[in-house]
PDB file of C-alpha atoms in Angstrom:
ATOM      1  CA  MET G   1      37.499  34.388 -20.181  1.00 52.00           C
ATOM      2  CA  ARG G   2      35.179  32.738 -22.550  1.00 52.00           C
ATOM      3  CA  VAL G   3      35.608  29.381 -20.598  1.00 50.00           C
ATOM      4  CA  ARG G   4      35.182  31.132 -17.354  1.00 55.00           C
ATOM      5  CA  LEU G   5      31.960  32.607 -18.378  1.00 46.00           C
ATOM      6  CA  LEU G   6      30.602  29.312 -19.865  1.00 49.00           C
ATOM      7  CA  LEU G   7      31.321  27.459 -16.599  1.00 50.00           C
ATOM      8  CA  THR G   8      29.665  30.070 -14.640  1.00 51.00           C
ATOM      9  CA  LEU G   9      26.606  29.784 -16.598  1.00 48.00           C
ATOM     10  CA  ILE G  10      26.390  25.841 -16.227  1.00 55.00           C
ATOM     11  CA  VAL G  11      26.708  26.359 -12.565  1.00 49.00           C
ATOM     12  CA  ALA G  12      23.953  28.815 -12.672  1.00 50.00           C
ATOM     13  CA  ALA G  13      21.643  26.486 -14.480  1.00 52.00           C
ATOM     14  CA  MET G  14      22.415  23.648 -12.315  1.00 53.00           C
ATOM     15  CA  MET G  15      21.347  25.851  -9.236  1.00 51.00           C
ATOM     16  CA  LEU G  16      18.174  26.624 -10.851  1.00 48.00           C
ATOM     17  CA  VAL G  17      16.949  23.114 -11.735  1.00 49.00           C
ATOM     18  CA  PRO G  18      14.833  21.581  -9.112  1.00 50.00           C
ATOM     19  CA  VAL G  19      15.555  17.916  -7.861  1.00 48.00           C
ATOM     20  CA  GLN G  20      13.033  15.560  -6.734  1.00 48.00           C
ATOM     21  CA  ALA G  21      13.209  11.819  -5.569  1.00 45.00           C
ATOM     22  CA  GLY G  22      11.320   9.897  -7.691  1.00 45.00           C
ATOM     23  CA  ASP G  23       7.976  10.895  -9.706  1.00 46.00           C
ATOM     24  CA  VAL G  24       5.842  13.032  -7.324  1.00 43.00           C
ATOM     25  CA  SER G  25       3.001  13.050  -9.345  1.00 41.00           C
ATOM     26  CA  VAL G  26       3.027   9.383  -9.813  1.00 38.00           C
ATOM     27  CA  GLN G  27       3.196   8.847  -6.049  1.00 45.00           C
ATOM     28  CA  GLN G  28       0.203  11.152  -5.350  1.00 46.00           C
ATOM     29  CA  THR G  29      -1.675   9.426  -7.847  1.00 46.00           C
ATOM     30  CA  ASP G  30      -1.188   6.082  -6.353  1.00 46.00           C
ATOM     31  CA  GLN G  31      -2.362   7.295  -3.016  1.00 47.00           C
ATOM     32  CA  GLN G  32      -5.503   8.739  -4.415  1.00 55.00           C
ATOM     33  CA  GLU G  33      -6.108   5.361  -6.153  1.00 73.00           C
ATOM     34  CA  ASP G  34      -6.324   3.548  -2.812  1.00 93.00           C
ATOM     35  CA  SER G  35      -9.917   3.679  -1.704  1.00 96.00           C
ATOM     36  CA  ARG G  36      -9.151   2.348   1.758  1.00 98.00           C
ATOM     37  CA  GLN G  37      -7.292   5.655   2.631  1.00 97.00           C
ATOM     38  CA  PRO G  38      -9.499   8.532   3.490  1.00 97.00           C
ATOM     39  CA  SER G  39     -10.385  11.406   0.985  1.00 96.00           C
ATOM     40  CA  ALA G  40     -12.994  14.319   0.791  1.00 96.00           C
ATOM     41  CA  ASN G  41     -15.550  11.811  -0.069  1.00 96.00           C
ATOM     42  CA  ALA G  42     -14.365   9.054   2.115  1.00 97.00           C
ATOM     43  CA  THR G  43     -14.405  10.082   5.943  1.00 98.00           C
ATOM     44  CA  THR G  44     -15.947   7.037   7.494  1.00 98.00           C
ATOM     45  CA  LEU G  45     -14.016   3.880   9.024  1.00 98.00           C
ATOM     46  CA  TYR G  46     -15.602   0.508   8.430  1.00 98.00           C
ATOM     47  CA  LEU G  47     -14.937  -2.351  10.580  1.00 98.00           C
ATOM     48  CA  TRP G  48     -13.983  -5.736   9.230  1.00 98.00           C
ATOM     49  CA  HIS G  49     -12.912  -9.373  10.339  1.00 98.00           C
ATOM     50  CA  ASP G  50     -11.893 -12.404   8.460  1.00 97.00           C
ATOM     51  CA  GLY G  51     -13.968 -14.683  11.006  1.00 95.00           C
ATOM     52  CA  ILE G  52     -10.734 -16.152  12.485  1.00 93.00           C
ATOM     53  CA  ASN G  53      -8.232 -14.073  14.039  1.00 94.00           C
ATOM     54  CA  ASN G  54      -7.733 -10.754  11.948  1.00 98.00           C
ATOM     55  CA  ALA G  55      -9.610  -7.532  12.698  1.00 98.00           C
ATOM     56  CA  TRP G  56      -9.099  -4.559  10.685  1.00 98.00           C
ATOM     57  CA  THR G  57     -10.586  -1.010   9.573  1.00 98.00           C
ATOM     58  CA  HIS G  58     -10.372   1.165   6.624  1.00 98.00           C
ATOM     59  CA  PHE G  59     -12.394   3.985   4.704  1.00 98.00           C
ATOM     60  CA  ASP G  60     -13.751   1.753   1.793  1.00 98.00           C
ATOM     61  CA  ALA G  61     -17.233   0.556   2.380  1.00 98.00           C
ATOM     62  CA  ASN G  62     -16.440  -2.913   0.524  1.00 97.00           C
ATOM     63  CA  ASP G  63     -13.611  -5.469   1.464  1.00 98.00           C
ATOM     64  CA  THR G  64     -13.797  -8.967  -0.155  1.00 96.00           C
ATOM     65  CA  THR G  65     -11.438 -10.496   2.351  1.00 97.00           C
ATOM     66  CA  SER G  66     -13.723  -9.791   5.116  1.00 98.00           C
ATOM     67  CA  THR G  67     -16.401 -12.817   6.064  1.00 97.00           C
ATOM     68  CA  GLU G  68     -18.688 -13.695   3.329  1.00 95.00           C
ATOM     69  CA  ASP G  69     -21.812 -13.166   5.619  1.00 96.00           C
ATOM     70  CA  GLY G  70     -20.731  -9.936   6.862  1.00 97.00           C
ATOM     71  CA  VAL G  71     -20.674 -10.998  10.688  1.00 98.00           C
ATOM     72  CA  PHE G  72     -18.258 -12.022  13.473  1.00 98.00           C
ATOM     73  CA  THR G  73     -19.578 -14.490  16.009  1.00 98.00           C
ATOM     74  CA  GLU G  74     -18.691 -16.314  18.982  1.00 98.00           C
ATOM     75  CA  ASP G  75     -20.824 -18.541  20.958  1.00 97.00           C
ATOM     76  CA  ILE G  76     -20.706 -21.063  23.907  1.00 97.00           C
ATOM     77  CA  ASP G  77     -23.497 -23.105  25.504  1.00 96.00           C
ATOM     78  CA  ASN G  78     -21.701 -23.123  28.965  1.00 96.00           C
ATOM     79  CA  GLY G  79     -18.731 -20.982  29.745  1.00 97.00           C
ATOM     80  CA  LEU G  80     -17.390 -17.669  29.297  1.00 98.00           C
ATOM     81  CA  ILE G  81     -16.808 -15.601  26.048  1.00 98.00           C
ATOM     82  CA  ASP G  82     -13.914 -12.973  26.080  1.00 98.00           C
ATOM     83  CA  ILE G  83     -14.301 -10.466  23.344  1.00 98.00           C
ATOM     84  CA  ASP G  84     -11.129  -8.729  22.473  1.00 98.00           C
ATOM     85  CA  LEU G  85     -11.306  -7.092  19.102  1.00 98.00           C
ATOM     86  CA  ARG G  86      -8.744  -4.618  17.819  1.00 98.00           C
ATOM     87  CA  PHE G  87      -9.736  -2.952  14.543  1.00 98.00           C
ATOM     88  CA  ARG G  88      -6.573  -1.426  13.352  1.00 98.00           C
ATOM     89  CA  MET G  89      -6.494   0.491  10.094  1.00 98.00           C
ATOM     90  CA  ASN G  90      -4.914  -1.544   7.401  1.00 98.00           C
ATOM     91  CA  PRO G  91      -3.241  -0.196   5.313  1.00 97.00           C
ATOM     92  CA  GLU G  92      -1.918   2.150   7.791  1.00 98.00           C
ATOM     93  CA  LEU G  93      -2.999   5.924   7.478  1.00 98.00           C
ATOM     94  CA  ASP G  94      -0.805   7.654   4.918  1.00 96.00           C
ATOM     95  CA  LYS G  95      -2.288  11.155   5.427  1.00 95.00           C
ATOM     96  CA  ARG G  96      -2.415  13.581   7.983  1.00 97.00           C
ATOM     97  CA  LEU G  97      -5.915  14.339   9.368  1.00 98.00           C
ATOM     98  CA  MET G  98      -7.358  17.548  10.936  1.00 98.00           C
ATOM     99  CA  MET G  99     -10.701  16.860  12.688  1.00 98.00           C
ATOM    100  CA  THR G 100     -13.005  19.780  13.096  1.00 98.00           C
ATOM    101  CA  VAL G 101     -12.631  21.081  16.565  1.00 98.00           C
ATOM    102  CA  ASP G 102     -15.800  20.786  18.306  1.00 98.00           C
ATOM    103  CA  GLY G 103     -16.706  18.213  15.528  1.00 98.00           C
ATOM    104  CA  GLU G 104     -18.422  15.235  16.661  1.00 98.00           C
ATOM    105  CA  LEU G 105     -17.081  11.533  15.924  1.00 98.00           C
ATOM    106  CA  ARG G 106     -20.284   9.549  15.536  1.00 98.00           C
ATOM    107  CA  GLY G 107     -19.871   5.480  15.626  1.00 98.00           C
ATOM    108  CA  THR G 108     -22.347   2.616  15.585  1.00 98.00           C
ATOM    109  CA  LEU G 109     -21.968  -0.892  16.475  1.00 98.00           C
ATOM    110  CA  LYS G 110     -24.568  -3.436  15.490  1.00 98.00           C
ATOM    111  CA  LEU G 111     -24.621  -6.280  17.697  1.00 98.00           C
ATOM    112  CA  ASP G 112     -26.903  -9.386  18.425  1.00 98.00           C
ATOM    113  CA  LEU G 113     -26.215 -10.786  22.059  1.00 98.00           C
ATOM    114  CA  GLU G 114     -27.239 -13.640  24.163  1.00 98.00           C
ATOM    115  CA  GLY G 115     -26.312 -14.805  27.682  1.00 97.00           C
ATOM    116  CA  ASP G 116     -25.484 -12.761  30.814  1.00 97.00           C
ATOM    117  CA  TRP G 117     -22.579 -10.042  31.193  1.00 97.00           C
ATOM    118  CA  THR G 118     -23.714  -8.301  34.419  1.00 96.00           C
ATOM    119  CA  ASN G 119     -21.829  -9.038  37.724  1.00 95.00           C
ATOM    120  CA  GLY G 120     -23.702  -8.832  41.114  1.00 89.00           C
ATOM    121  CA  ASP G 121     -27.240  -8.801  40.276  1.00 88.00           C
ATOM    122  CA  ASN G 122     -27.861 -12.473  41.026  1.00 84.00           C
ATOM    123  CA  GLN G 123     -29.821 -12.751  37.524  1.00 87.00           C
ATOM    124  CA  GLY G 124     -27.415 -14.964  35.552  1.00 92.00           C
ATOM    125  CA  PRO G 125     -24.162 -17.068  35.932  1.00 96.00           C
ATOM    126  CA  CYS G 126     -21.694 -14.362  35.937  1.00 96.00           C
ATOM    127  CA  GLN G 127     -19.569 -14.542  38.898  1.00 90.00           C
ATOM    128  CA  ASN G 128     -17.643 -11.483  39.130  1.00 94.00           C
ATOM    129  CA  ASP G 129     -15.958 -12.411  35.624  1.00 95.00           C
ATOM    130  CA  CYS G 130     -18.084 -10.672  33.169  1.00 97.00           C
ATOM    131  CA  GLU G 131     -17.791  -7.379  31.407  1.00 97.00           C
ATOM    132  CA  GLN G 132     -20.038  -5.049  29.851  1.00 97.00           C
ATOM    133  CA  LEU G 133     -19.370  -3.589  26.481  1.00 98.00           C
ATOM    134  CA  ASN G 134     -16.440  -1.300  26.148  1.00 98.00           C
ATOM    135  CA  ILE G 135     -15.414   0.621  23.140  1.00 98.00           C
ATOM    136  CA  THR G 136     -12.053   2.480  22.696  1.00 98.00           C
ATOM    137  CA  VAL G 137     -10.714   4.778  19.944  1.00 98.00           C
ATOM    138  CA  ASN G 138      -7.426   5.199  19.706  1.00 98.00           C
ATOM    139  CA  TYR G 139      -5.033   7.366  17.177  1.00 98.00           C
ATOM    140  CA  GLY G 140      -1.481   5.841  17.190  1.00 97.00           C
ATOM    141  CA  MET G 141      -0.587   5.593  20.766  1.00 97.00           C
ATOM    142  CA  ASN G 142      -3.072   8.044  21.903  1.00 98.00           C
ATOM    143  CA  GLU G 143      -6.303   7.238  23.580  1.00 98.00           C
ATOM    144  CA  LEU G 144      -8.993   9.508  21.908  1.00 98.00           C
ATOM    145  CA  TYR G 145     -12.013   8.203  23.815  1.00 97.00           C
ATOM    146  CA  ARG G 146     -13.600   5.284  25.843  1.00 98.00           C
ATOM    147  CA  TYR G 147     -17.098   4.269  26.215  1.00 98.00           C
ATOM    148  CA  HIS G 148     -18.589   1.976  28.617  1.00 98.00           C
ATOM    149  CA  HIS G 149     -21.966   0.803  27.495  1.00 97.00           C
ATOM    150  CA  THR G 150     -24.258  -0.380  30.522  1.00 94.00           C
ATOM    151  CA  SER G 151     -27.516  -0.442  28.908  1.00 94.00           C
ATOM    152  CA  THR G 152     -27.135  -3.429  26.509  1.00 95.00           C
ATOM    153  CA  ASN G 153     -30.126  -5.699  25.816  1.00 96.00           C
ATOM    154  CA  GLN G 154     -30.806  -9.234  24.730  1.00 97.00           C
ATOM    155  CA  GLY G 155     -30.941  -9.632  20.859  1.00 98.00           C
ATOM    156  CA  GLU G 156     -30.169  -7.479  17.928  1.00 98.00           C
ATOM    157  CA  GLN G 157     -29.453  -3.844  18.674  1.00 98.00           C
ATOM    158  CA  GLU G 158     -27.360  -0.729  17.650  1.00 98.00           C
ATOM    159  CA  ILE G 159     -24.914   0.704  19.821  1.00 98.00           C
ATOM    160  CA  PRO G 160     -24.200   4.437  19.118  1.00 98.00           C
ATOM    161  CA  PHE G 161     -21.222   6.230  20.663  1.00 98.00           C
ATOM    162  CA  THR G 162     -20.168   9.896  20.031  1.00 98.00           C
ATOM    163  CA  TYR G 163     -17.266  12.192  20.828  1.00 98.00           C
ATOM    164  CA  ARG G 164     -16.302  15.854  20.249  1.00 98.00           C
ATOM    165  CA  PHE G 165     -12.800  16.909  19.162  1.00 98.00           C
ATOM    166  CA  THR G 166     -10.704  19.368  20.948  1.00 98.00           C
ATOM    167  CA  GLU G 167      -7.652  21.345  19.929  1.00 97.00           C
ATOM    168  CA  GLU G 168      -5.617  18.712  21.631  1.00 97.00           C
ATOM    169  CA  ASP G 169      -6.625  15.614  19.743  1.00 97.00           C
ATOM    170  CA  ASN G 170      -7.745  16.703  16.561  1.00 97.00           C
ATOM    171  CA  ILE G 171      -4.516  16.133  14.439  1.00 97.00           C
ATOM    172  CA  TRP G 172      -3.854  12.502  13.299  1.00 97.00           C
ATOM    173  CA  ASP G 173      -0.244  12.490  11.910  1.00 96.00           C
ATOM    174  CA  ALA G 174      -0.514   9.851   9.335  1.00 96.00           C
ATOM    175  CA  ARG G 175       1.227   6.275  10.347  1.00 95.00           C
ATOM    176  CA  ASP G 176       1.656   7.986  13.947  1.00 97.00           C
ATOM    177  CA  GLY G 177      -2.049   8.716  14.110  1.00 97.00           C
ATOM    178  CA  ASN G 178      -3.057   5.248  12.742  1.00 98.00           C
ATOM    179  CA  PRO G 179      -6.448   4.581  13.914  1.00 98.00           C
ATOM    180  CA  VAL G 180      -7.774   1.717  16.016  1.00 98.00           C
ATOM    181  CA  VAL G 181     -11.203   0.723  17.463  1.00 98.00           C
ATOM    182  CA  HIS G 182     -10.974  -1.768  20.426  1.00 98.00           C
ATOM    183  CA  VAL G 183     -14.312  -3.627  21.411  1.00 98.00           C
ATOM    184  CA  THR G 184     -14.102  -5.823  24.542  1.00 98.00           C
ATOM    185  CA  MET G 185     -16.898  -7.599  26.547  1.00 98.00           C
ATOM    186  CA  LYS G 186     -17.013 -10.679  28.400  1.00 98.00           C
ATOM    187  CA  LEU G 187     -20.295 -12.803  28.343  1.00 98.00           C
ATOM    188  CA  ARG G 188     -21.288 -16.091  30.103  1.00 97.00           C
ATOM    189  CA  GLY G 189     -23.665 -18.939  29.249  1.00 97.00           C
ATOM    190  CA  ASP G 190     -25.136 -21.504  31.571  1.00 96.00           C
ATOM    191  CA  ARG G 191     -26.917 -23.945  29.225  1.00 95.00           C
ATOM    192  CA  THR G 192     -26.867 -27.650  30.416  1.00 93.00           C
ATOM    193  CA  THR G 193     -28.344 -30.622  28.989  1.00 86.00           C
ATOM    194  CA  GLY G 194     -29.851 -33.659  30.769  1.00 77.00           C
ATOM    195  CA  PHE G 195     -31.784 -36.883  30.147  1.00 72.00           C
ATOM    196  CA  GLY G 196     -29.845 -38.074  27.143  1.00 70.00           C
ATOM    197  CA  GLY G 197     -30.442 -34.580  25.764  1.00 68.00           C
ATOM    198  CA  LEU G 198     -34.075 -34.251  26.283  1.00 73.00           C
ATOM    199  CA  THR G 199     -34.219 -31.453  28.524  1.00 79.00           C
ATOM    200  CA  GLN G 200     -32.119 -28.131  28.749  1.00 86.00           C
ATOM    201  CA  THR G 201     -31.627 -25.518  31.330  1.00 91.00           C
ATOM    202  CA  GLY G 202     -30.109 -22.169  31.418  1.00 93.00           C
ATOM    203  CA  ASN G 203     -29.081 -20.033  28.386  1.00 95.00           C
ATOM    204  CA  PRO G 204     -26.245 -20.106  25.982  1.00 97.00           C
ATOM    205  CA  ALA G 205     -23.852 -17.056  25.486  1.00 98.00           C
ATOM    206  CA  SER G 206     -23.350 -15.478  21.947  1.00 98.00           C
ATOM    207  CA  PHE G 207     -21.681 -12.377  20.574  1.00 98.00           C
ATOM    208  CA  THR G 208     -22.283 -11.358  17.003  1.00 98.00           C
ATOM    209  CA  MET G 209     -21.172  -8.157  15.334  1.00 98.00           C
ATOM    210  CA  TYR G 210     -22.313  -7.024  12.040  1.00 98.00           C
ATOM    211  CA  LEU G 211     -19.356  -5.602   9.902  1.00 98.00           C
ATOM    212  CA  GLY G 212     -19.077  -2.957   7.058  1.00 98.00           C
ATOM    213  CA  GLU G 213     -21.545  -0.261   6.936  1.00 98.00           C
ATOM    214  CA  ASP G 214     -23.327  -1.638  10.078  1.00 98.00           C
ATOM    215  CA  SER G 215     -20.361  -1.142  12.358  1.00 98.00           C
ATOM    216  CA  ARG G 216     -18.680   2.019  11.585  1.00 98.00           C
ATOM    217  CA  VAL G 217     -16.988   5.326  12.857  1.00 98.00           C
ATOM    218  CA  ASP G 218     -17.984   8.554  11.030  1.00 98.00           C
ATOM    219  CA  LEU G 219     -15.026  11.314  11.483  1.00 98.00           C
ATOM    220  CA  PRO G 220     -15.682  15.070  11.008  1.00 98.00           C
ATOM    221  CA  ILE G 221     -12.504  15.582   9.038  1.00 98.00           C
ATOM    222  CA  HIS G 222     -11.778  19.288   8.308  1.00 98.00           C
ATOM    223  CA  GLU G 223     -11.644  20.280   4.572  1.00 96.00           C
ATOM    224  CA  SER G 224      -8.218  21.865   5.073  1.00 96.00           C
ATOM    225  CA  THR G 225      -6.887  18.193   5.417  1.00 97.00           C
ATOM    226  CA  TRP G 226      -6.904  17.990   1.480  1.00 96.00           C
ATOM    227  CA  GLU G 227      -4.567  21.165   1.199  1.00 95.00           C
ATOM    228  CA  GLU G 228      -1.009  20.443   0.288  1.00 94.00           C
ATOM    229  CA  ALA G 229       0.304  22.975   2.901  1.00 95.00           C
ATOM    230  CA  PHE G 230      -1.355  20.804   5.597  1.00 96.00           C
ATOM    231  CA  GLN G 231      -0.112  17.472   4.159  1.00 94.00           C
ATOM    232  CA  ALA G 232       3.405  18.942   4.231  1.00 93.00           C
ATOM    233  CA  GLY G 233       3.385  19.677   7.681  1.00 88.00           C
ATOM    234  CA  GLU G 234       5.400  22.260   9.659  1.00 63.00           C
ATOM    235  CA  ASP G 235       8.503  20.168   9.495  1.00 39.00           C
ATOM    236  CA  GLY G 236       8.219  19.232   5.879  1.00 41.00           C
ATOM    237  CA  MET G 237      10.898  19.542   3.425  1.00 40.00           C
ATOM    238  CA  GLU G 238      10.735  22.422   0.895  1.00 43.00           C
ATOM    239  CA  GLU G 239      11.181  21.337  -2.720  1.00 42.00           C
ATOM    240  CA  GLU G 240      14.847  22.678  -3.160  1.00 40.00           C
ATOM    241  CA  GLU G 241      15.760  20.617  -0.088  1.00 45.00           C
ATOM    242  CA  SER G 242      14.443  17.263  -1.295  1.00 45.00           C
ATOM    243  CA  PRO G 243      16.685  14.362  -1.844  1.00 48.00           C
ATOM    244  CA  GLY G 244      19.243  14.945  -4.512  1.00 51.00           C
ATOM    245  CA  PHE G 245      19.622  18.598  -3.607  1.00 48.00           C
ATOM    246  CA  GLY G 246      22.931  17.962  -1.878  1.00 50.00           C
ATOM    247  CA  LEU G 247      24.370  16.187  -4.939  1.00 49.00           C
ATOM    248  CA  VAL G 248      23.509  19.450  -6.859  1.00 48.00           C
ATOM    249  CA  VAL G 249      25.294  21.492  -4.302  1.00 48.00           C
ATOM    250  CA  ALA G 250      28.381  19.091  -4.463  1.00 49.00           C
ATOM    251  CA  SER G 251      28.480  19.434  -8.152  1.00 54.00           C
ATOM    252  CA  ALA G 252      28.154  23.120  -8.140  1.00 53.00           C
ATOM    253  CA  ALA G 253      31.151  23.550  -5.668  1.00 52.00           C
ATOM    254  CA  ILE G 254      33.316  21.184  -7.700  1.00 52.00           C
ATOM    255  CA  ALA G 255      32.572  23.466 -10.968  1.00 53.00           C
ATOM    256  CA  MET G 256      33.155  26.729  -8.821  1.00 55.00           C
ATOM    257  CA  ALA G 257      36.516  25.220  -7.886  1.00 52.00           C
ATOM    258  CA  ALA G 258      37.305  24.596 -11.463  1.00 53.00           C
ATOM    259  CA  ILE G 259      36.361  28.072 -12.194  1.00 51.00           C
ATOM    260  CA  ALA G 260      38.978  29.364  -9.712  1.00 52.00           C
ATOM    261  CA  GLN G 261      41.429  27.085 -10.677  1.00 54.00           C
ATOM    262  CA  ARG G 262      41.230  28.088 -14.329  1.00 55.00           C
ATOM    263  CA  GLY G 263      41.400  31.795 -13.288  1.00 53.00           C
ATOM    264  CA  ARG G 264      44.420  31.060 -11.385  1.00 51.00           C
ATOM    265  CA  LEU G 265      46.030  29.588 -14.440  1.00 45.00           C
ATOM    266  CA  GLU G 266      45.199  32.246 -16.716  1.00 53.00           C
ATOM    267  CA  GLU G 267      46.621  34.855 -14.154  1.00 52.00           C
ATOM    268  CA  ASP G 268      49.738  32.886 -14.151  1.00 52.00           C
ATOM    269  CA  GLU G 269      50.127  32.912 -17.757  1.00 51.00           C
TER     270      GLU G 269
END
């Protein structure tokens, strides 16, 4: 009987011990230390580019891998510039975000433009092959907002854009809601040089975007975002159902079988 009691106590203790995969506190600390992820004090996406092929965005106002002069530029004397920049969050979003319903997304692009980008006005070289500025904000595979800017001017300027969140688009589910800011525009230049370079006619085309704090998207992230219950999600595993729990159950089943077998042996004696 003493053996059966001892085994029963062991099984009970095993059932009460919580099992978790890895050191959760360490994982949470690592996430908090990544300044590129959103937090209660970091709710702005900043746009970055390496000046070659790579564009990205994240929540840190500093990035040493972006261009040293803080701008992205393409220019041409005579021809078409096709701007197609996808600023995808890198690293991927690792938190669920809840936007305030009716809260306002506020974005700004700072640009410096030259050339022609208007079709059909007979005031420049565009021949139905140009395109005015378009800004699209996506979260994961979902399009949140598209803005077509028709009042762009020559020279340096700031382009503001806004959007109000609804109940249908205010939840961004971590990597499945990874944000992307897509910027497109087509500009044409028609500068020509003659007489051995002594004369020039027409105008070049140039697209310059200022990066970092000059081109950004402010998000109305609700304070409930940072609560553990929201981060767990409706389909999140409860603590006792975390990886490793099956091992405890299996061990308990083996121990219970041993108790039953021991009981039968004692009864036979």
